[in-house]
Coordinates of C-alpha atoms and ligand atoms in Angstrom, one line a residue:
X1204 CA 266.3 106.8 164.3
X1205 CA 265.8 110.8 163.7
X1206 CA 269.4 111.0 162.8
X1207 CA 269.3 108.4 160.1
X1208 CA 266.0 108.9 159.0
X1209 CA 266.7 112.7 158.3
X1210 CA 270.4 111.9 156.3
X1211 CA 267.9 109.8 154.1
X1212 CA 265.5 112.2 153.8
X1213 CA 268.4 115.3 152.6
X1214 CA 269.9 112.6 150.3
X1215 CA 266.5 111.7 148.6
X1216 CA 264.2 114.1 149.3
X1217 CA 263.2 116.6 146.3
X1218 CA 261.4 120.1 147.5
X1219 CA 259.2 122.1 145.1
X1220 CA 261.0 121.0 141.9
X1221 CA 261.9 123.9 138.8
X1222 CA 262.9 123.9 135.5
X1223 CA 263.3 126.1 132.5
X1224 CA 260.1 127.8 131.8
X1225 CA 258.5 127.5 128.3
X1226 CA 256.5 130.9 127.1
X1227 CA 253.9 129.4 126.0
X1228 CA 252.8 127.1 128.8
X1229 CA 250.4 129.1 130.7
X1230 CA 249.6 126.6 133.9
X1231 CA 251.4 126.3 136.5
X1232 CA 252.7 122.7 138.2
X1233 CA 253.9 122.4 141.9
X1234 CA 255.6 119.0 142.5
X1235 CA 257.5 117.5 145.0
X1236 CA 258.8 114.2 145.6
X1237 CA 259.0 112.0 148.9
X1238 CA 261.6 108.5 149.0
X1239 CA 263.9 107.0 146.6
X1240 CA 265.7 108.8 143.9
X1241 CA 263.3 106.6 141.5
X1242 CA 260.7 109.0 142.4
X1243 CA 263.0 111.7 141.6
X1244 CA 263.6 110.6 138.2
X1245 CA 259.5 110.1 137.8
X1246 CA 258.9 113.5 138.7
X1247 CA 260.9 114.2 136.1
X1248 CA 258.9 112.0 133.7
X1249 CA 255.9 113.0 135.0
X1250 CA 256.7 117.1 134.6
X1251 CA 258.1 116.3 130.8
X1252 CA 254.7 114.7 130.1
X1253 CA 252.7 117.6 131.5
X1254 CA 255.2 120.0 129.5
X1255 CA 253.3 119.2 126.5
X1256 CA 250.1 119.8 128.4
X1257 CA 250.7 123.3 129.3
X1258 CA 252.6 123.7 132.2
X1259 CA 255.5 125.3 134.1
X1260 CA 256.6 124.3 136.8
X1261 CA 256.9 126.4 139.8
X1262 CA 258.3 126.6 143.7
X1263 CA 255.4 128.8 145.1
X1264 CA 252.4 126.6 145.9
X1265 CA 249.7 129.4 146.8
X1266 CA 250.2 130.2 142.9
X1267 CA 250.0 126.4 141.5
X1268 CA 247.0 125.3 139.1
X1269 CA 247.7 121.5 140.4
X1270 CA 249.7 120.1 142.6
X1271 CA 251.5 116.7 142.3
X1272 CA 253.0 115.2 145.6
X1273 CA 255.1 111.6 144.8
X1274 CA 254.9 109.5 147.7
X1275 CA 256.8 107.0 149.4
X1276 CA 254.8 104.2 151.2
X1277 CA 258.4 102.4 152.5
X1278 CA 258.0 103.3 156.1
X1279 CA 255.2 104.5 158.1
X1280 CA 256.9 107.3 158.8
X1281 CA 257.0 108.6 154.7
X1282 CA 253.6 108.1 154.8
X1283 CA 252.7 110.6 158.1
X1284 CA 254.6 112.8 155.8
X1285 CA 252.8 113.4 153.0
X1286 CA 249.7 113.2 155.1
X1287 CA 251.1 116.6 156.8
X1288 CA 251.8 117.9 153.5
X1289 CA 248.2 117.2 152.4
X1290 CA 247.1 119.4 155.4
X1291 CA 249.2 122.3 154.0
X1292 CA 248.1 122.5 150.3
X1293 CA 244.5 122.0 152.3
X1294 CA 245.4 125.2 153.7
X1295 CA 246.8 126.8 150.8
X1296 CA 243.4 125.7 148.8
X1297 CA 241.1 127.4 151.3
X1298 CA 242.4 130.7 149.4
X1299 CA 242.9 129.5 146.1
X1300 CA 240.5 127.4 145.4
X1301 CA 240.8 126.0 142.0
X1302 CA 244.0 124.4 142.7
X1303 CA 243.8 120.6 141.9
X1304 CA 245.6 117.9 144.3
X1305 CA 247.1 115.1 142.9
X1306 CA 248.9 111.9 144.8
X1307 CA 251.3 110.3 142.9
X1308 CA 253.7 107.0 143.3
X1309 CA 253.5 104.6 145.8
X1310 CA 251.6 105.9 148.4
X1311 CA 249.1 106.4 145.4
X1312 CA 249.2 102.5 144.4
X1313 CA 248.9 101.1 147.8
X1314 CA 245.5 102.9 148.7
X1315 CA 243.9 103.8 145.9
X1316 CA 240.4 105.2 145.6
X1317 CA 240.7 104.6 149.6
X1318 CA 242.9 108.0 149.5
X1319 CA 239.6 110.0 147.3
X1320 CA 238.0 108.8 150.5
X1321 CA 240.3 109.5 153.8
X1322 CA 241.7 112.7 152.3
X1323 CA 238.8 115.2 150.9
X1324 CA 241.3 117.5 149.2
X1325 CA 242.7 115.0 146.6
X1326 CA 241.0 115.0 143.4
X1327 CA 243.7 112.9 141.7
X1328 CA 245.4 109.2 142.2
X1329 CA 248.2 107.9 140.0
X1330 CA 250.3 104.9 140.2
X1331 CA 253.7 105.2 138.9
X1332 CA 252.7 103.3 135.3
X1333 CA 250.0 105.7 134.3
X1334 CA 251.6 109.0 134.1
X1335 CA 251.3 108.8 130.4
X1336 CA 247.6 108.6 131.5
X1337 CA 247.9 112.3 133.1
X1338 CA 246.6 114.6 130.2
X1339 CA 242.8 112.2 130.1
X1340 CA 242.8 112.2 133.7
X1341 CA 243.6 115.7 134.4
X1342 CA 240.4 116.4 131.6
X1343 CA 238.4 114.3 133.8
X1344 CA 239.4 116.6 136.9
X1345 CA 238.8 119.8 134.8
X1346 CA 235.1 118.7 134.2
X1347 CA 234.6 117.9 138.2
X1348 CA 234.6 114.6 138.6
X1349 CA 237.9 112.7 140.5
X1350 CA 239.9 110.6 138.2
X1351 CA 242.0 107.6 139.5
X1352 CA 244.6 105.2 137.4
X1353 CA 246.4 102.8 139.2
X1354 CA 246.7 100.1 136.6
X1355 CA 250.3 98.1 136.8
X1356 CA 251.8 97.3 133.8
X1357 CA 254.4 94.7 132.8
X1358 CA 256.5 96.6 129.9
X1359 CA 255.7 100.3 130.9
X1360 CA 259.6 101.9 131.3
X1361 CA 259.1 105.8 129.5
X1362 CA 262.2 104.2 127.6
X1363 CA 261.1 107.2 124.7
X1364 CA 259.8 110.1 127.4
X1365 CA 262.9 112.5 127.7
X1366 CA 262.8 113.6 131.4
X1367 CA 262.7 117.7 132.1
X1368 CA 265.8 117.9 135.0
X1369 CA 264.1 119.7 138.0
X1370 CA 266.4 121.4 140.3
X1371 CA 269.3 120.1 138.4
X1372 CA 272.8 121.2 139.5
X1373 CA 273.4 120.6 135.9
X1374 CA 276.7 118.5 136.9
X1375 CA 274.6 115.0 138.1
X1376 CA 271.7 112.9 137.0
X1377 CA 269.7 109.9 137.0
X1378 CA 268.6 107.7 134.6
X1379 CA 266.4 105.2 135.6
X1380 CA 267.2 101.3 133.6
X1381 CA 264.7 99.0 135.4
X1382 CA 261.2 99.5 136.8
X1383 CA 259.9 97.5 139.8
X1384 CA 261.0 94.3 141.5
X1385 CA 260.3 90.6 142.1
X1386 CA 262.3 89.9 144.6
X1387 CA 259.8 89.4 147.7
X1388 CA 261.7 90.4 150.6
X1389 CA 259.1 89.7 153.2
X1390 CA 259.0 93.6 154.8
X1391 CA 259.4 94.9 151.3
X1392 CA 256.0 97.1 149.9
X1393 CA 258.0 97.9 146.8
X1394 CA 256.8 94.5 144.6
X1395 CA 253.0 95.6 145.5
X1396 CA 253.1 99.6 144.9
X1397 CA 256.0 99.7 141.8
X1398 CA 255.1 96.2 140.0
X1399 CA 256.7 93.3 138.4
X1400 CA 260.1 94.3 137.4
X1401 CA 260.8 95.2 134.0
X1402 CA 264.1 96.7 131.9
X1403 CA 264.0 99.3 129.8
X1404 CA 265.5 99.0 126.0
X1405 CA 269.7 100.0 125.9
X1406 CA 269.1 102.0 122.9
X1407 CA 267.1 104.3 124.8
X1408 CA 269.3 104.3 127.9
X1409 CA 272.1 105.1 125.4
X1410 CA 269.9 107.8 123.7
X1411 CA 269.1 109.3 126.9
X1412 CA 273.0 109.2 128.3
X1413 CA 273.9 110.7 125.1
X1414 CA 271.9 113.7 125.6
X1415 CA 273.1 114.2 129.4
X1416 CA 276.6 114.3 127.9
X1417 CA 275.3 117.0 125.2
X1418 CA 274.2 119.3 128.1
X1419 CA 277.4 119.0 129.6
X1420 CA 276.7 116.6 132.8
X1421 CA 279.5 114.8 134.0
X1422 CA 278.0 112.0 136.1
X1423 CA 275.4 109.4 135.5
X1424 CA 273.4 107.2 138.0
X1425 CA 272.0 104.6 136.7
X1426 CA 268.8 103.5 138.7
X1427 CA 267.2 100.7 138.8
X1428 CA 265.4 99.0 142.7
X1429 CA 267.7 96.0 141.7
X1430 CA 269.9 97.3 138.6
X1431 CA 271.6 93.6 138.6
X1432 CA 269.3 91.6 137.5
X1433 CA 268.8 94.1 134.5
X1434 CA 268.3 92.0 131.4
X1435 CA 267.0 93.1 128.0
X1436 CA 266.3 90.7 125.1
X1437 CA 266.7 92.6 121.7
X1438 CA 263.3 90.9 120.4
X1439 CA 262.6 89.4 117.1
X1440 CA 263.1 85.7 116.0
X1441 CA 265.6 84.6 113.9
X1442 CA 263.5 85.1 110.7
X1443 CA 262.9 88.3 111.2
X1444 CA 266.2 89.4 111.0
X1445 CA 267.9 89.8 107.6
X1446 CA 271.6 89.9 108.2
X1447 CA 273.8 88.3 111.0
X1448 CA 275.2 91.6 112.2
X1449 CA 271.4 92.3 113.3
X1450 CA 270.7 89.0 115.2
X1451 CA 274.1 89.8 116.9
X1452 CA 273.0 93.2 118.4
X1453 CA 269.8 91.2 119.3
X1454 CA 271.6 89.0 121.7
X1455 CA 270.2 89.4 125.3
X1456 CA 271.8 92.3 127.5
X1457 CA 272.6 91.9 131.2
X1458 CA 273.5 94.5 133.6
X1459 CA 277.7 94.1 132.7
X1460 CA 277.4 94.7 129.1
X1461 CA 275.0 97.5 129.7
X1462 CA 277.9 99.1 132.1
X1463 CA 280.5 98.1 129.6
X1464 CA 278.6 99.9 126.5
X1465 CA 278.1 102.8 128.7
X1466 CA 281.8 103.1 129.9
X1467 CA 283.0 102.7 126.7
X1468 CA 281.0 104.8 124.8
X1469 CA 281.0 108.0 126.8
X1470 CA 285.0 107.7 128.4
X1471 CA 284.6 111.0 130.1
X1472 CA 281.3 110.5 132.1
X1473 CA 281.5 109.4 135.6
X1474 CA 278.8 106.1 136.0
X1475 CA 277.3 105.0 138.9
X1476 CA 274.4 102.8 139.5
X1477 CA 271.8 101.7 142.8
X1478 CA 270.4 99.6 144.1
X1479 CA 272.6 96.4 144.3
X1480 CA 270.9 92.9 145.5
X1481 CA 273.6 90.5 146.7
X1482 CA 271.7 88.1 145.4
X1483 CA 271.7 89.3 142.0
X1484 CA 274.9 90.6 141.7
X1485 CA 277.7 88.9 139.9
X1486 CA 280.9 89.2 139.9
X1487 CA 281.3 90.4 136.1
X1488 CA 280.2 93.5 136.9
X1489 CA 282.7 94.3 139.7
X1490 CA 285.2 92.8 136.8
X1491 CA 283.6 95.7 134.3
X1492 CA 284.0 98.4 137.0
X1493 CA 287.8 97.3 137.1
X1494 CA 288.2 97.2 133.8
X1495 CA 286.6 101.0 133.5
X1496 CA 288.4 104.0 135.2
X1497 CA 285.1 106.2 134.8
X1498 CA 283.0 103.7 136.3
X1499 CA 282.8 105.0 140.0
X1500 CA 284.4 102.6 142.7
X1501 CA 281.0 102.4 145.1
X1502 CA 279.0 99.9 145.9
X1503 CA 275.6 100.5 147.7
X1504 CA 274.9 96.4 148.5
X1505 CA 271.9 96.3 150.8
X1506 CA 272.3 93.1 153.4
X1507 CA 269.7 94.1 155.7
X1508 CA 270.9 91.7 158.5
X1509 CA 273.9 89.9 159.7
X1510 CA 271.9 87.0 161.1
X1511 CA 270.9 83.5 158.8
X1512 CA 267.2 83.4 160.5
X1513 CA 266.6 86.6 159.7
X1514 CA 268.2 86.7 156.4
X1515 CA 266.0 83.7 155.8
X1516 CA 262.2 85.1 157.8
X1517 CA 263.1 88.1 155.0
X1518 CA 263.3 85.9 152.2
X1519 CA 266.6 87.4 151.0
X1520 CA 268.5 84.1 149.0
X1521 CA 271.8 84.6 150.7
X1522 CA 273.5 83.4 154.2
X1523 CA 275.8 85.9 155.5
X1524 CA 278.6 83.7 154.7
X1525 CA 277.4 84.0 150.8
X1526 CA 277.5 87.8 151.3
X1527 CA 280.9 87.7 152.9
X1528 CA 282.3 85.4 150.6
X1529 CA 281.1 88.3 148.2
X1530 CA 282.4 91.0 149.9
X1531 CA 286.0 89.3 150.0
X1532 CA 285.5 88.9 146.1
X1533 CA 284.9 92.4 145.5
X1534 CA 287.8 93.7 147.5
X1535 CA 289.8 91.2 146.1
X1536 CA 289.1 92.1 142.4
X1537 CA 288.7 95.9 143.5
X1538 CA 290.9 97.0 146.4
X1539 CA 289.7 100.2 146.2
X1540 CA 286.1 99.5 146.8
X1541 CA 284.0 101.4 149.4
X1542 CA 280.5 99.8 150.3
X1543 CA 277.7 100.8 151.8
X1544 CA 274.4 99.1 153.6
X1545 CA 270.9 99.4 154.3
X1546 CA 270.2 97.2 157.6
X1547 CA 266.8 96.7 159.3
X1548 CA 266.7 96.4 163.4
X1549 CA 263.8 94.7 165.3
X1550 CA 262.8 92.7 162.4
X1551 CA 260.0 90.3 163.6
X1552 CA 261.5 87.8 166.1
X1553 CA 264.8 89.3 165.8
X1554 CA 266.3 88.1 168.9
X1555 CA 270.1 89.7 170.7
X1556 CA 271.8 86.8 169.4
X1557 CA 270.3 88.3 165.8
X1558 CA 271.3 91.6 166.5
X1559 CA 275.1 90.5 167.6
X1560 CA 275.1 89.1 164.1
X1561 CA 274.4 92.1 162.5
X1562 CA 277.2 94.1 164.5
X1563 CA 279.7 91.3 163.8
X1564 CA 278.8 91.5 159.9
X1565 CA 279.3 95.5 160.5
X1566 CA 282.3 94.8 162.1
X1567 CA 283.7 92.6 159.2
X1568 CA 282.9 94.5 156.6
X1569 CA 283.4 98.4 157.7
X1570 CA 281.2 100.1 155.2
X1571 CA 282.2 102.9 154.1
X1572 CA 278.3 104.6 154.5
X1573 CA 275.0 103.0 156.1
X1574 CA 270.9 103.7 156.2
X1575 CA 270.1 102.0 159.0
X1576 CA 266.2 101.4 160.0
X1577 CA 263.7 100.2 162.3
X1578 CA 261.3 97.7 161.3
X1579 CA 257.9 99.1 160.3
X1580 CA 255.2 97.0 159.7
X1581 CA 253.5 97.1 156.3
X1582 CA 249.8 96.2 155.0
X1583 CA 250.1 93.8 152.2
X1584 CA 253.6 92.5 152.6
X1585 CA 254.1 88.6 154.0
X1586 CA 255.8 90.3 157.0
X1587 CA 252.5 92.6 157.3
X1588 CA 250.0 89.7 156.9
X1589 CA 251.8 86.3 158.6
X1590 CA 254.5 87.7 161.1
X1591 CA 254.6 89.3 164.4
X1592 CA 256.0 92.7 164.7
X1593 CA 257.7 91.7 168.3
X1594 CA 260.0 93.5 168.8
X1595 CA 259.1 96.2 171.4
X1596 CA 260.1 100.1 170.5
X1597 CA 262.1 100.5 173.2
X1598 CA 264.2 97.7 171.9
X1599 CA 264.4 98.5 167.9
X1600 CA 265.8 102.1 169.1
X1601 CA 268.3 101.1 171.3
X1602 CA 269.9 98.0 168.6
X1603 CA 269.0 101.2 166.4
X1604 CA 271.3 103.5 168.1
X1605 CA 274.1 100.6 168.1
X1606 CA 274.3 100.3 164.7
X1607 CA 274.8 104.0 163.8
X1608 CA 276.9 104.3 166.2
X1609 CA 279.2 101.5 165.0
X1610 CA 278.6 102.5 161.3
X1611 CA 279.8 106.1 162.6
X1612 CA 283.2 104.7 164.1
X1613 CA 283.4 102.7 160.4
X1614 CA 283.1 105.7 158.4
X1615 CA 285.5 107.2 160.4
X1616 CA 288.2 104.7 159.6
X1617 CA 287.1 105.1 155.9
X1618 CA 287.2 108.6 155.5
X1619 CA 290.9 109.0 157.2
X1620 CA 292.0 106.4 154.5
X1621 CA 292.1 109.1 152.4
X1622 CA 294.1 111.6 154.8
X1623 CA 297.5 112.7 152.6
X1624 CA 296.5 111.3 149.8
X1625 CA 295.7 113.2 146.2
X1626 CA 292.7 111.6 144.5
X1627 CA 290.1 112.9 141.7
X1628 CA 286.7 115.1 143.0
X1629 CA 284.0 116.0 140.4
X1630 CA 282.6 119.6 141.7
X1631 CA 278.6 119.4 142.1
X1632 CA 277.9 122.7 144.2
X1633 CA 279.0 125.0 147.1
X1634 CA 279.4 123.7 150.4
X1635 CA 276.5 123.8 152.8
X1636 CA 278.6 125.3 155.6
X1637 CA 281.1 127.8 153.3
X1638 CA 280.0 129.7 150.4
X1639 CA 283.6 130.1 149.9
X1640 CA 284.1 126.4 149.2
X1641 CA 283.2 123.9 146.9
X1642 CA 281.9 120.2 148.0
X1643 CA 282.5 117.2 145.2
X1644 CA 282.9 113.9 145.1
X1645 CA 285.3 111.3 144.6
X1646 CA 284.8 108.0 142.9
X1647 CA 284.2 106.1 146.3
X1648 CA 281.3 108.8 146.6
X1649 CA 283.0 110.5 149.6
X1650 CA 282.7 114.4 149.7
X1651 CA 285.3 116.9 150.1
X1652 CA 285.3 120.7 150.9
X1653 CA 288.2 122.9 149.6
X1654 CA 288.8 126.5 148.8
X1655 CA 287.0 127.7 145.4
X1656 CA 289.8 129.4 143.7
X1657 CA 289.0 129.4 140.2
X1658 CA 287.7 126.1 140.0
X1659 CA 284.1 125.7 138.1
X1660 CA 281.0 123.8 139.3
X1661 CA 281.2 120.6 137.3
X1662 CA 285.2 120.7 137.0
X1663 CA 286.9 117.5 137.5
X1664 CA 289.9 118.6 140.2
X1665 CA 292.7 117.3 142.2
X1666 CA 292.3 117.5 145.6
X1667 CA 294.7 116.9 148.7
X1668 CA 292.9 115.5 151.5
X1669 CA 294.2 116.9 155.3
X1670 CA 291.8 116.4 157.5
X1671 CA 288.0 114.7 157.9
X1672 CA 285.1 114.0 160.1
X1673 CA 283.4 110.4 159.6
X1674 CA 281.1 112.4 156.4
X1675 CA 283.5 114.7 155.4
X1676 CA 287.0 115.6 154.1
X1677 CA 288.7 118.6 153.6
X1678 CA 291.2 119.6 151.6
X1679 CA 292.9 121.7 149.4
X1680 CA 293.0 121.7 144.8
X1681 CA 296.0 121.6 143.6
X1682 CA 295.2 121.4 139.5
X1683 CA 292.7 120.2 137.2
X1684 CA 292.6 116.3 136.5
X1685 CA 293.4 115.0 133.2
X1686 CA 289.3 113.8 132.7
X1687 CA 288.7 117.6 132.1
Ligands
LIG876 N1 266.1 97.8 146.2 C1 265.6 99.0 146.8 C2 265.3 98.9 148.2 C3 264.2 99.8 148.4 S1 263.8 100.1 150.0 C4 266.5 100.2 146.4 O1 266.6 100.6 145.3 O2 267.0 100.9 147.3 C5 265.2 100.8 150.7 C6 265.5 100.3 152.0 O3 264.5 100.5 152.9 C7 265.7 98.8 152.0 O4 266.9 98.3 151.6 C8 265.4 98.5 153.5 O5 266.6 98.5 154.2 C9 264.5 99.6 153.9 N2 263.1 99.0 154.1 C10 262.3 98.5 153.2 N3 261.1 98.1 153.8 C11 261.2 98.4 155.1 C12 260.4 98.3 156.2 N4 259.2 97.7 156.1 N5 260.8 98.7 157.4 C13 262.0 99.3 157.5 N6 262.8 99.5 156.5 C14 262.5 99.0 155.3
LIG877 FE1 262.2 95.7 148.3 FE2 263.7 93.5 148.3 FE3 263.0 94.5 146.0 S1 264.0 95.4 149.6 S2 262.7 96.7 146.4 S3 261.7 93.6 147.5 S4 265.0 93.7 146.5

């Protein structure tokens, strides 16, 4: 469970966040981000708003004015976290003490005042729709009183706040297309802590690709908790508009033309997007990332069992013969697709037969990357309040330890796919292990190291692949590609 739960953590998990500094701000803002790459992306939001207020960011707490933690309320375990970090900035505000403490996100949403309460240092609660709410609250800290704004809102996307890139590589970013989710899964504390689910306007998701491309990044995620059911309706009744040409742009816009727009209009930027609901997902969007070379060939598509009763006790609206059926359709239209998975072990009343299941659905599938976890039980969710959590520890760690270890012999056979073969990596940053060497990606999101050279961070190059672990290849550049 460590294992797993620490891959998550490197992949998501934003330290002390900087940017540019501006002269004339003259406060300084710690913040630091716990879960999804949503939260990421809001941090980014959140320090663009507080820009305008004043303040730089900075990576040395002791020296902070206020400091925002976003939290993560998916898993227990993200919660124990920030709990431990609140301990530390206690520390920290034993010597300076006229640091402020803010709790962003979802941890935020799910207690509210409750955390002014449990956790004496916090001053400051904000759900993840009021941090255009930030400058009146942080007035109401100023003058000594705690200020809390958890309200949920049905249209609230930033669509027009232009996010300050913390702790960029200046090659990658995210830009964030939908807002909350109504799916329901049973476990899920998402619907309750990030709201009804709402899409943000295309113009402004153009607008805000457009000046990614300006500054000279070369790969977009778009993000949504469930970017497939994205769906924006361009407003307006038919009166209001004065020519045809407008009522035609007005037409409603689904997840596939959003992809196709971006594709098309920026040919050189890589896209990706997360998170994927099979049920949501259609199969004109695999057709649009066929139809678009810079549309990146990975699929993160969440199943979270193999088994029909648990499928069903989650509330997700497909059988594992649906998802199969979908899996065959995607390879069939896109040979060249890798996939990945997020599965849950130990779900309530998951029995061995369940858990066979899922390892037969692994086994047909062979994803290409997995985040595997064990059930955690929480408040709130129809899972929390109507289910037994019955499956004993002992027994979600071992079906635990299965499924990595079957996911590790399948990303094994993926990654030696690529062994002698020449294929397109966009460079991102040096390679943990070797200074020497680069890391990048390739467009089924699998990372290769390889000699430097004279290759530039942010260079798309062509590398030959020689050898591999199940996480890694290694290779060596042999030129530039032609998407330079
Ligand atoms: N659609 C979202 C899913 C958010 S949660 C997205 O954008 O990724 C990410 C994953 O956490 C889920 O797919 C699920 O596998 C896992 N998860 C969610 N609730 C959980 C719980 N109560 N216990 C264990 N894992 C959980
Ligand atoms: Fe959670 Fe299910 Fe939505 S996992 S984020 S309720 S798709």
């Amino acid at each position: 469970m460590e294992q797993v739960e620490k891959t998550i953590d490197e992949r998501i998990q934003g330290k002390a966040l900087v940017t540019k500094n501006k002269k004339e701000n003259t406060k300084k803002l710690f913040i630091e981000s716990y879960g999804c790459q949503m939260n990421m992306n809001d941090s980014e939001i959140v320090a663009a708003i507080l820009d305008k207020e004043g303040y730089n960011t900075t990576q040395i707490l002791e020296e902070a004015d206020l400091v925002l933690v976003n939290t993560c309320s998916i898993r227990e375990k993200a919660e124990t976290t920030v709990r431990k970090r609140l301990q530390k900035y206690n520390a920290v505000k034993q010597v300076n003490k006229k640091m402020k403490v803010g709790v962003l996100g979802c941890m935020a949403e799910r207690l509210k005042e409750k955390f002014l309460e449990e956790e004496k240092i916090v001053d400051l609660v904000v759900g993840p729709d009021a941090y255009r709410d930030l400058p009146n609250l942080l007035q109401e800290v100023e003058s000594g009183r705690d200020a809390v704004n958890v309200i949920l809102s049905k249209d609230e996307t930033y669509g027009d706040v232009s996010p300050v890139r913390l702790n960029s590589n200046g090659v990658t970013a995210f830009v964030s297309i939908t807002r909350g989710c109504d799916n329901m899964c049973t476990f899920c504390v998402v619907p309750f802590t990030r709201g009804r689910e709402r899409s943000r306007d295309p113009k402004s998701i153009l607008e805000e690709v457009q000046s990614m491309v300006d500054k000279n990044y070369k790969e977009i995620t778009l993000l949504g908790q469930n970017v497939d059911s994205f769906l924006w309706f361009g407003g307006g009744l038919k009166k209001d508009f004065k020519k045809a040409s407008e009522m035609a742009q007005a037409t409603a816009v689904g997840f596939a033309e959003l992809l196709d727009m971006c594709a098309t209009k920026f040919p050189k930027t890589r896209f990706r997007f997360s998170t994927s609901n099979p049920q949501d997902m259609s199969l004109d969007v695999i057709h649009i990332m066929a139809k678009h070379q810079n549309i990146c060939k990975y699929l993160h598509l969440p199943v979270q069992s193999g088994s029909n009763a648990m499928l069903k006790a989650m509330n997700r609206q497909h059988t594992r013969e649906e998802y199969m059926e979908l899996v065959d359709n995607i390879f069939k239209i896109v040979p060249e697709m890798s996939l990945s998975q997020d599965m849950i072990v130990g779900f309530c009343g998951e029995t061995e037969e369940d858990h066979q299941d899922t390892l037969d659905l692994m086994k047909y599938v062979k994803y290409d990357f997995g985040f595997m976890f064990s059930y955690s039980e929480r408040p709130g969710t129809l899972a929390g309040n109507k289910m037994d959590d019955d499956v004993p520890f002992a027994v979600k760690k071992r079906r635990l330890q299965e499924i990595i270890d079957l996911q590790q012999e399948h990303a094994l056979l993926r990654t030696q796919q690529h062994l002698g073969k020449t294929e397109e990596f966009l460079i991102e940053g040096t390679s943990k292990k070797n200074p020497n060497e680069w890391k990048g990606r390739n467009t089924q999101n699998t990372v290769a190291v390889f000699d430097k050279g004279s290759y530039k961070l942010g260079d798309f190059v062509m590398v030959k692949v020689e050898d591999c672990t199940s996480a890694t290849l290694k290779g060596t550049a042999v030129g530039y590609s032609d998407n330079n």
